[in-house]
C-alpha atoms as a PDB file:
ATOM      1  CA  UNK A   1       7.462 -20.949 -40.270  1.00  0.00           C
ATOM      2  CA  UNK A   2       8.299 -21.729 -36.618  1.00  0.00           C
ATOM      3  CA  UNK A   3       4.902 -23.341 -36.051  1.00  0.00           C
ATOM      4  CA  UNK A   4       5.258 -25.493 -39.156  1.00  0.00           C
ATOM      5  CA  UNK A   5       8.719 -26.625 -38.011  1.00  0.00           C
ATOM      6  CA  UNK A   6       7.457 -27.425 -34.514  1.00  0.00           C
ATOM      7  CA  UNK A   7       4.642 -29.632 -35.834  1.00  0.00           C
ATOM      8  CA  UNK A   8       6.406 -31.106 -38.855  1.00  0.00           C
ATOM      9  CA  UNK A   9       6.310 -34.647 -37.419  1.00  0.00           C
ATOM     10  CA  UNK A  10       2.613 -34.407 -36.594  1.00  0.00           C
ATOM     11  CA  UNK A  11       0.994 -32.355 -39.366  1.00  0.00           C
ATOM     12  CA  UNK A  12       1.628 -31.621 -43.001  1.00  0.00           C
ATOM     13  CA  UNK A  13       2.208 -27.928 -43.825  1.00  0.00           C
ATOM     14  CA  UNK A  14      -1.119 -27.845 -45.684  1.00  0.00           C
ATOM     15  CA  UNK A  15      -2.932 -28.608 -42.423  1.00  0.00           C
ATOM     16  CA  UNK A  16      -1.653 -25.428 -40.765  1.00  0.00           C
ATOM     17  CA  UNK A  17      -3.676 -22.345 -41.653  1.00  0.00           C
ATOM     18  CA  UNK A  18      -2.466 -18.833 -40.938  1.00  0.00           C
ATOM     19  CA  UNK A  19      -4.662 -15.767 -40.645  1.00  0.00           C
ATOM     20  CA  UNK A  20      -3.426 -12.197 -40.411  1.00  0.00           C
ATOM     21  CA  UNK A  21      -5.555  -9.392 -38.992  1.00  0.00           C
ATOM     22  CA  UNK A  22      -5.883  -6.278 -41.168  1.00  0.00           C
ATOM     23  CA  UNK A  23      -4.146  -3.608 -39.117  1.00  0.00           C
ATOM     24  CA  UNK A  24      -3.057  -1.488 -37.445  1.00  0.00           C
ATOM     25  CA  UNK A  25      -5.122  -2.421 -34.396  1.00  0.00           C
ATOM     26  CA  UNK A  26      -3.330  -0.571 -31.609  1.00  0.00           C
ATOM     27  CA  UNK A  27      -5.481  -0.634 -28.453  1.00  0.00           C
ATOM     28  CA  UNK A  28      -4.199   2.728 -27.266  1.00  0.00           C
ATOM     29  CA  UNK A  29      -5.677   4.555 -30.254  1.00  0.00           C
ATOM     30  CA  UNK A  30      -9.408   5.266 -30.244  1.00  0.00           C
ATOM     31  CA  UNK A  31      -9.472   5.876 -33.989  1.00  0.00           C
ATOM     32  CA  UNK A  32      -8.753   2.189 -34.579  1.00  0.00           C
ATOM     33  CA  UNK A  33     -11.823   0.849 -32.729  1.00  0.00           C
ATOM     34  CA  UNK A  34     -13.756   0.398 -35.974  1.00  0.00           C
ATOM     35  CA  UNK A  35     -10.866  -1.436 -37.648  1.00  0.00           C
ATOM     36  CA  UNK A  36     -10.534  -3.727 -34.604  1.00  0.00           C
ATOM     37  CA  UNK A  37     -14.240  -4.581 -34.764  1.00  0.00           C
ATOM     38  CA  UNK A  38     -13.917  -5.470 -38.445  1.00  0.00           C
ATOM     39  CA  UNK A  39     -10.841  -7.615 -37.694  1.00  0.00           C
ATOM     40  CA  UNK A  40     -12.726  -9.430 -34.926  1.00  0.00           C
ATOM     41  CA  UNK A  41     -15.643 -10.225 -37.258  1.00  0.00           C
ATOM     42  CA  UNK A  42     -13.305 -11.435 -40.006  1.00  0.00           C
ATOM     43  CA  UNK A  43     -11.418 -13.620 -37.524  1.00  0.00           C
ATOM     44  CA  UNK A  44     -14.648 -15.221 -36.275  1.00  0.00           C
ATOM     45  CA  UNK A  45     -15.672 -15.920 -39.877  1.00  0.00           C
ATOM     46  CA  UNK A  46     -12.273 -17.510 -40.530  1.00  0.00           C
ATOM     47  CA  UNK A  47     -12.510 -19.729 -37.446  1.00  0.00           C
ATOM     48  CA  UNK A  48     -16.043 -20.828 -38.287  1.00  0.00           C
ATOM     49  CA  UNK A  49     -14.966 -21.680 -41.841  1.00  0.00           C
ATOM     50  CA  UNK A  50     -12.572 -24.269 -40.398  1.00  0.00           C
ATOM     51  CA  UNK A  51     -15.440 -26.085 -38.585  1.00  0.00           C
ATOM     52  CA  UNK A  52     -13.245 -26.697 -35.520  1.00  0.00           C
ATOM     53  CA  UNK A  53     -14.220 -28.750 -32.489  1.00  0.00           C
ATOM     54  CA  UNK A  54     -12.084 -26.714 -30.086  1.00  0.00           C
ATOM     55  CA  UNK A  55     -10.405 -23.325 -30.343  1.00  0.00           C
ATOM     56  CA  UNK A  56      -7.606 -22.615 -27.863  1.00  0.00           C
ATOM     57  CA  UNK A  57      -6.999 -18.944 -27.177  1.00  0.00           C
ATOM     58  CA  UNK A  58      -3.431 -18.703 -25.970  1.00  0.00           C
ATOM     59  CA  UNK A  59      -3.431 -15.044 -24.957  1.00  0.00           C
ATOM     60  CA  UNK A  60      -6.716 -13.288 -24.298  1.00  0.00           C
ATOM     61  CA  UNK A  61      -4.726 -10.610 -22.458  1.00  0.00           C
ATOM     62  CA  UNK A  62      -2.325  -9.956 -25.319  1.00  0.00           C
ATOM     63  CA  UNK A  63      -0.235  -6.848 -24.842  1.00  0.00           C
ATOM     64  CA  UNK A  64      -2.147  -3.597 -25.015  1.00  0.00           C
ATOM     65  CA  UNK A  65       0.460  -2.223 -27.409  1.00  0.00           C
ATOM     66  CA  UNK A  66       0.245  -5.130 -29.877  1.00  0.00           C
ATOM     67  CA  UNK A  67      -1.713  -5.244 -33.133  1.00  0.00           C
ATOM     68  CA  UNK A  68      -3.680  -8.267 -31.952  1.00  0.00           C
ATOM     69  CA  UNK A  69      -7.223  -9.638 -31.940  1.00  0.00           C
ATOM     70  CA  UNK A  70      -7.964 -12.050 -29.091  1.00  0.00           C
ATOM     71  CA  UNK A  71     -11.713 -11.677 -28.636  1.00  0.00           C
ATOM     72  CA  UNK A  72     -13.838 -14.743 -27.914  1.00  0.00           C
ATOM     73  CA  UNK A  73     -16.993 -15.795 -29.736  1.00  0.00           C
ATOM     74  CA  UNK A  74     -19.400 -17.546 -27.416  1.00  0.00           C
ATOM     75  CA  UNK A  75     -22.046 -20.063 -28.446  1.00  0.00           C
ATOM     76  CA  UNK A  76     -24.649 -17.350 -27.857  1.00  0.00           C
ATOM     77  CA  UNK A  77     -22.849 -15.329 -30.519  1.00  0.00           C
ATOM     78  CA  UNK A  78     -22.812 -18.143 -33.053  1.00  0.00           C
ATOM     79  CA  UNK A  79     -19.741 -20.191 -32.174  1.00  0.00           C
ATOM     80  CA  UNK A  80     -20.152 -23.882 -32.955  1.00  0.00           C
ATOM     81  CA  UNK A  81     -17.013 -24.916 -31.130  1.00  0.00           C
ATOM     82  CA  UNK A  82     -15.676 -25.108 -27.577  1.00  0.00           C
ATOM     83  CA  UNK A  83     -13.349 -22.251 -26.613  1.00  0.00           C
ATOM     84  CA  UNK A  84     -10.565 -22.920 -24.116  1.00  0.00           C
ATOM     85  CA  UNK A  85      -8.343 -20.086 -22.882  1.00  0.00           C
ATOM     86  CA  UNK A  86      -4.882 -20.455 -21.402  1.00  0.00           C
ATOM     87  CA  UNK A  87      -4.953 -18.430 -18.186  1.00  0.00           C
ATOM     88  CA  UNK A  88      -1.623 -17.129 -16.912  1.00  0.00           C
ATOM     89  CA  UNK A  89      -2.826 -15.044 -13.953  1.00  0.00           C
ATOM     90  CA  UNK A  90      -5.364 -12.470 -12.761  1.00  0.00           C
ATOM     91  CA  UNK A  91      -2.840 -10.284 -10.961  1.00  0.00           C
ATOM     92  CA  UNK A  92      -3.987  -6.962 -12.494  1.00  0.00           C
ATOM     93  CA  UNK A  93      -7.474  -7.703 -11.159  1.00  0.00           C
ATOM     94  CA  UNK A  94      -6.228  -8.829  -7.743  1.00  0.00           C
ATOM     95  CA  UNK A  95      -3.876  -5.826  -7.407  1.00  0.00           C
ATOM     96  CA  UNK A  96      -6.042  -3.383  -9.333  1.00  0.00           C
ATOM     97  CA  UNK A  97      -5.024  -0.410  -7.156  1.00  0.00           C
ATOM     98  CA  UNK A  98      -1.525  -0.732  -8.575  1.00  0.00           C
ATOM     99  CA  UNK A  99      -2.077  -2.117 -12.062  1.00  0.00           C
ATOM    100  CA  UNK A 100      -5.437  -0.740 -13.207  1.00  0.00           C
ATOM    101  CA  UNK A 101      -6.649   2.247 -11.211  1.00  0.00           C
ATOM    102  CA  UNK A 102      -3.757   4.613 -12.092  1.00  0.00           C
ATOM    103  CA  UNK A 103      -4.477   4.403 -15.847  1.00  0.00           C
ATOM    104  CA  UNK A 104      -8.047   4.563 -17.102  1.00  0.00           C
ATOM    105  CA  UNK A 105      -7.089   3.439 -20.627  1.00  0.00           C
ATOM    106  CA  UNK A 106      -5.346   0.304 -19.333  1.00  0.00           C
ATOM    107  CA  UNK A 107      -8.219  -0.361 -16.932  1.00  0.00           C
ATOM    108  CA  UNK A 108     -10.818  -0.145 -19.714  1.00  0.00           C
ATOM    109  CA  UNK A 109      -8.730  -2.402 -21.953  1.00  0.00           C
ATOM    110  CA  UNK A 110      -8.167  -5.010 -19.229  1.00  0.00           C
ATOM    111  CA  UNK A 111     -11.790  -5.142 -18.052  1.00  0.00           C
ATOM    112  CA  UNK A 112     -12.993  -5.496 -21.626  1.00  0.00           C
ATOM    113  CA  UNK A 113     -10.679  -8.449 -22.167  1.00  0.00           C
ATOM    114  CA  UNK A 114     -11.745  -9.904 -18.832  1.00  0.00           C
ATOM    115  CA  UNK A 115     -15.316 -10.004 -20.132  1.00  0.00           C
ATOM    116  CA  UNK A 116     -14.038 -11.752 -23.262  1.00  0.00           C
ATOM    117  CA  UNK A 117     -12.291 -14.310 -21.057  1.00  0.00           C
ATOM    118  CA  UNK A 118     -15.560 -15.079 -19.296  1.00  0.00           C
ATOM    119  CA  UNK A 119     -17.100 -16.134 -22.610  1.00  0.00           C
ATOM    120  CA  UNK A 120     -14.793 -19.166 -22.744  1.00  0.00           C
ATOM    121  CA  UNK A 121     -16.042 -22.637 -21.955  1.00  0.00           C
ATOM    122  CA  UNK A 122     -12.854 -23.804 -20.247  1.00  0.00           C
ATOM    123  CA  UNK A 123      -9.796 -22.320 -18.534  1.00  0.00           C
ATOM    124  CA  UNK A 124      -6.428 -24.041 -18.883  1.00  0.00           C
ATOM    125  CA  UNK A 125      -4.461 -22.593 -15.965  1.00  0.00           C
ATOM    126  CA  UNK A 126      -0.658 -22.560 -15.907  1.00  0.00           C
ATOM    127  CA  UNK A 127      -0.594 -23.390 -12.181  1.00  0.00           C
ATOM    128  CA  UNK A 128      -2.770 -24.505  -9.293  1.00  0.00           C
ATOM    129  CA  UNK A 129      -2.562 -20.974  -7.925  1.00  0.00           C
ATOM    130  CA  UNK A 130      -3.882 -19.459 -11.157  1.00  0.00           C
ATOM    131  CA  UNK A 131      -6.700 -22.004 -11.281  1.00  0.00           C
ATOM    132  CA  UNK A 132      -7.712 -20.993  -7.759  1.00  0.00           C
ATOM    133  CA  UNK A 133      -7.616 -17.307  -8.733  1.00  0.00           C
ATOM    134  CA  UNK A 134     -10.223 -17.998 -11.430  1.00  0.00           C
ATOM    135  CA  UNK A 135     -12.446 -19.783  -8.918  1.00  0.00           C
ATOM    136  CA  UNK A 136     -12.042 -17.157  -6.179  1.00  0.00           C
ATOM    137  CA  UNK A 137     -12.101 -13.928  -8.172  1.00  0.00           C
ATOM    138  CA  UNK A 138     -14.237 -14.808 -11.202  1.00  0.00           C
ATOM    139  CA  UNK A 139     -16.443 -17.340  -9.389  1.00  0.00           C
ATOM    140  CA  UNK A 140     -15.551 -19.746 -12.177  1.00  0.00           C
ATOM    141  CA  UNK A 141     -16.911 -23.328 -11.882  1.00  0.00           C
ATOM    142  CA  UNK A 142     -14.137 -25.543 -10.544  1.00  0.00           C
ATOM    143  CA  UNK A 143     -14.925 -28.289 -13.080  1.00  0.00           C
ATOM    144  CA  UNK A 144     -14.227 -25.858 -15.934  1.00  0.00           C
ATOM    145  CA  UNK A 145     -10.767 -24.810 -14.737  1.00  0.00           C
ATOM    146  CA  UNK A 146      -7.880 -27.244 -15.227  1.00  0.00           C
ATOM    147  CA  UNK A 147      -4.289 -26.868 -14.080  1.00  0.00           C
ATOM    148  CA  UNK A 148      -2.080 -27.869 -17.024  1.00  0.00           C
ATOM    149  CA  UNK A 149       1.119 -26.390 -15.494  1.00  0.00           C
ATOM    150  CA  UNK A 150       3.659 -24.780 -17.807  1.00  0.00           C
ATOM    151  CA  UNK A 151       6.234 -26.166 -20.207  1.00  0.00           C
ATOM    152  CA  UNK A 152       9.966 -25.643 -19.882  1.00  0.00           C
ATOM    153  CA  UNK A 153      12.680 -25.429 -22.499  1.00  0.00           C
ATOM    154  CA  UNK A 154      14.402 -28.747 -23.170  1.00  0.00           C
ATOM    155  CA  UNK A 155      17.724 -27.199 -22.112  1.00  0.00           C
ATOM    156  CA  UNK A 156      16.648 -27.046 -18.478  1.00  0.00           C
ATOM    157  CA  UNK A 157      17.481 -30.370 -16.844  1.00  0.00           C
ATOM    158  CA  UNK A 158      19.616 -31.360 -13.847  1.00  0.00           C
ATOM    159  CA  UNK A 159      23.293 -31.965 -14.613  1.00  0.00           C
ATOM    160  CA  UNK A 160      26.710 -31.580 -13.044  1.00  0.00           C
ATOM    161  CA  UNK A 161      28.474 -28.325 -13.907  1.00  0.00           C
ATOM    162  CA  UNK A 162      32.166 -29.008 -14.677  1.00  0.00           C
ATOM    163  CA  UNK A 163      34.349 -27.664 -11.869  1.00  0.00           C
ATOM    164  CA  UNK A 164      36.196 -25.276 -14.200  1.00  0.00           C
ATOM    165  CA  UNK A 165      32.914 -23.745 -15.443  1.00  0.00           C
ATOM    166  CA  UNK A 166      31.592 -23.560 -11.900  1.00  0.00           C
ATOM    167  CA  UNK A 167      34.683 -21.686 -10.748  1.00  0.00           C
ATOM    168  CA  UNK A 168      34.388 -19.148 -13.582  1.00  0.00           C
ATOM    169  CA  UNK A 169      30.683 -18.608 -12.898  1.00  0.00           C
ATOM    170  CA  UNK A 170      31.073 -18.244  -9.146  1.00  0.00           C
ATOM    171  CA  UNK A 171      33.974 -15.840  -9.518  1.00  0.00           C
ATOM    172  CA  UNK A 172      32.101 -13.724 -12.050  1.00  0.00           C
ATOM    173  CA  UNK A 173      29.082 -13.243  -9.803  1.00  0.00           C
ATOM    174  CA  UNK A 174      30.672 -13.456  -6.357  1.00  0.00           C
ATOM    175  CA  UNK A 175      28.959 -16.690  -5.361  1.00  0.00           C
ATOM    176  CA  UNK A 176      31.312 -18.020  -2.704  1.00  0.00           C
ATOM    177  CA  UNK A 177      28.840 -20.224  -0.789  1.00  0.00           C
ATOM    178  CA  UNK A 178      25.849 -22.490  -1.367  1.00  0.00           C
ATOM    179  CA  UNK A 179      23.021 -20.245  -2.555  1.00  0.00           C
ATOM    180  CA  UNK A 180      19.288 -19.863  -2.901  1.00  0.00           C
ATOM    181  CA  UNK A 181      18.323 -18.463  -6.302  1.00  0.00           C
ATOM    182  CA  UNK A 182      15.508 -16.264  -7.547  1.00  0.00           C
ATOM    183  CA  UNK A 183      15.118 -15.408 -11.223  1.00  0.00           C
ATOM    184  CA  UNK A 184      12.386 -13.354 -12.858  1.00  0.00           C
ATOM    185  CA  UNK A 185      11.117  -9.803 -12.927  1.00  0.00           C
ATOM    186  CA  UNK A 186      11.057  -7.145 -10.260  1.00  0.00           C
ATOM    187  CA  UNK A 187       7.351  -6.317 -10.424  1.00  0.00           C
ATOM    188  CA  UNK A 188       5.741  -5.804  -7.034  1.00  0.00           C
ATOM    189  CA  UNK A 189       3.778  -9.026  -7.553  1.00  0.00           C
ATOM    190  CA  UNK A 190       7.058 -10.980  -7.479  1.00  0.00           C
ATOM    191  CA  UNK A 191       7.675  -9.755  -3.904  1.00  0.00           C
ATOM    192  CA  UNK A 192      11.461  -9.843  -4.168  1.00  0.00           C
ATOM    193  CA  UNK A 193      11.590  -7.365  -1.294  1.00  0.00           C
ATOM    194  CA  UNK A 194       9.744  -9.900   0.856  1.00  0.00           C
ATOM    195  CA  UNK A 195      12.224 -12.565  -0.220  1.00  0.00           C
ATOM    196  CA  UNK A 196      15.161 -10.497   1.069  1.00  0.00           C
ATOM    197  CA  UNK A 197      13.327  -9.827   4.331  1.00  0.00           C
ATOM    198  CA  UNK A 198      12.482 -13.522   4.727  1.00  0.00           C
ATOM    199  CA  UNK A 199      16.122 -14.468   4.122  1.00  0.00           C
ATOM    200  CA  UNK A 200      17.026 -12.107   6.933  1.00  0.00           C
ATOM    201  CA  UNK A 201      14.695 -13.998   9.286  1.00  0.00           C
ATOM    202  CA  UNK A 202      16.548 -17.297   8.859  1.00  0.00           C
ATOM    203  CA  UNK A 203      18.733 -18.569  11.715  1.00  0.00           C
ATOM    204  CA  UNK A 204      22.091 -16.821  11.843  1.00  0.00           C
ATOM    205  CA  UNK A 205      23.951 -20.023  10.976  1.00  0.00           C
ATOM    206  CA  UNK A 206      22.091 -20.282   7.666  1.00  0.00           C
ATOM    207  CA  UNK A 207      22.496 -16.612   6.826  1.00  0.00           C
ATOM    208  CA  UNK A 208      26.244 -16.908   7.407  1.00  0.00           C
ATOM    209  CA  UNK A 209      26.667 -20.114   5.405  1.00  0.00           C
ATOM    210  CA  UNK A 210      24.417 -19.299   2.413  1.00  0.00           C
ATOM    211  CA  UNK A 211      23.843 -16.527  -0.101  1.00  0.00           C
ATOM    212  CA  UNK A 212      20.704 -15.298  -1.815  1.00  0.00           C
ATOM    213  CA  UNK A 213      21.240 -14.825  -5.572  1.00  0.00           C
ATOM    214  CA  UNK A 214      18.782 -12.521  -7.343  1.00  0.00           C
ATOM    215  CA  UNK A 215      19.230 -13.243 -11.033  1.00  0.00           C
ATOM    216  CA  UNK A 216      17.681 -10.602 -13.281  1.00  0.00           C
ATOM    217  CA  UNK A 217      18.315  -7.230 -14.846  1.00  0.00           C
ATOM    218  CA  UNK A 218      17.951  -4.451 -12.265  1.00  0.00           C
ATOM    219  CA  UNK A 219      17.590  -0.695 -12.485  1.00  0.00           C
ATOM    220  CA  UNK A 220      19.885   1.422 -10.268  1.00  0.00           C
ATOM    221  CA  UNK A 221      16.932   2.329  -8.021  1.00  0.00           C
ATOM    222  CA  UNK A 222      16.113  -1.360  -7.541  1.00  0.00           C
ATOM    223  CA  UNK A 223      19.713  -2.178  -6.651  1.00  0.00           C
ATOM    224  CA  UNK A 224      19.686   0.618  -4.092  1.00  0.00           C
ATOM    225  CA  UNK A 225      16.402  -0.561  -2.571  1.00  0.00           C
ATOM    226  CA  UNK A 226      17.507  -4.197  -2.258  1.00  0.00           C
ATOM    227  CA  UNK A 227      20.753  -3.055  -0.643  1.00  0.00           C
ATOM    228  CA  UNK A 228      18.783  -0.969   1.832  1.00  0.00           C
ATOM    229  CA  UNK A 229      16.552  -3.938   2.715  1.00  0.00           C
ATOM    230  CA  UNK A 230      19.580  -6.205   3.177  1.00  0.00           C
ATOM    231  CA  UNK A 231      21.084  -3.725   5.640  1.00  0.00           C
ATOM    232  CA  UNK A 232      17.789  -3.435   7.544  1.00  0.00           C
ATOM    233  CA  UNK A 233      17.695  -7.234   7.767  1.00  0.00           C
ATOM    234  CA  UNK A 234      21.237  -7.135   9.212  1.00  0.00           C
ATOM    235  CA  UNK A 235      22.494  -9.503   6.544  1.00  0.00           C
ATOM    236  CA  UNK A 236      26.217 -10.010   5.944  1.00  0.00           C
ATOM    237  CA  UNK A 237      27.610  -7.784   3.201  1.00  0.00           C
ATOM    238  CA  UNK A 238      27.984 -10.659   0.726  1.00  0.00           C
ATOM    239  CA  UNK A 239      24.691 -12.341   1.630  1.00  0.00           C
ATOM    240  CA  UNK A 240      22.586 -10.907  -1.222  1.00  0.00           C
ATOM    241  CA  UNK A 241      24.158 -11.293  -4.665  1.00  0.00           C
ATOM    242  CA  UNK A 242      22.720  -9.250  -7.546  1.00  0.00           C
ATOM    243  CA  UNK A 243      23.951 -10.810 -10.770  1.00  0.00           C
ATOM    244  CA  UNK A 244      22.247  -8.492 -13.220  1.00  0.00           C
ATOM    245  CA  UNK A 245      21.402  -9.881 -16.654  1.00  0.00           C
ATOM    246  CA  UNK A 246      22.768 -13.367 -17.386  1.00  0.00           C
ATOM    247  CA  UNK A 247      22.897 -15.384 -20.592  1.00  0.00           C
ATOM    248  CA  UNK A 248      20.716 -18.464 -21.092  1.00  0.00           C
ATOM    249  CA  UNK A 249      23.743 -20.717 -20.688  1.00  0.00           C
ATOM    250  CA  UNK A 250      24.700 -18.999 -17.421  1.00  0.00           C
ATOM    251  CA  UNK A 251      21.122 -19.238 -16.172  1.00  0.00           C
ATOM    252  CA  UNK A 252      21.003 -22.989 -16.792  1.00  0.00           C
ATOM    253  CA  UNK A 253      24.300 -23.459 -14.969  1.00  0.00           C
ATOM    254  CA  UNK A 254      23.088 -21.356 -12.030  1.00  0.00           C
ATOM    255  CA  UNK A 255      19.992 -23.558 -11.787  1.00  0.00           C
ATOM    256  CA  UNK A 256      22.194 -26.641 -11.778  1.00  0.00           C
ATOM    257  CA  UNK A 257      24.327 -25.207  -8.977  1.00  0.00           C
END
């Protein structure tokens, strides 16, 4: 329904076909391997029946816990179309000691999907960095990897926050100065620890006149660790602001500030 609404001005509903894999197809259960193989074959037959020119695979590395089929049919395997995959990152491969080696099941799943990815004709990377990862780590031809960047919700655009709303927001989160903002997860790959350390290396005048706002949900252990790093960096007590979870409206306003 959401897809039909999104494309209502471009395509008639009859032009949008939906296929559902026969499940369950949970990747963590060995007894579902046979069902997954059947689902993959049925999906390929469905795609070929459409006689497409291009098939875009939006998530080859779909979650290991999802009932999903994201395998790729190459031309050697009978595909008559070009397959383009949207590539978000290769971080599990680059940091395999942390993401893959500790869990053999996850490692097997990821490497299998990596081989599927390599069957594609074209990579559509979400950033220049991701495009370069494909070239460096998969030895992918540079002319078959394109940086398409990433989209952003229409609500995110520069605007002036009314002074009353700004006051409420700053008071709620303890933002008393101009601030640098980070928002996202706390995975090691995000290097938030390095961000706090780097903030501590700025000239004293900047550290005194600015705050670093880390905008995301944090576990108690993460709060403790960031506090420890701030102390080691000899930052003022109010220098690092941990907002915790914020609403979408608050996040947009924080960006605008």
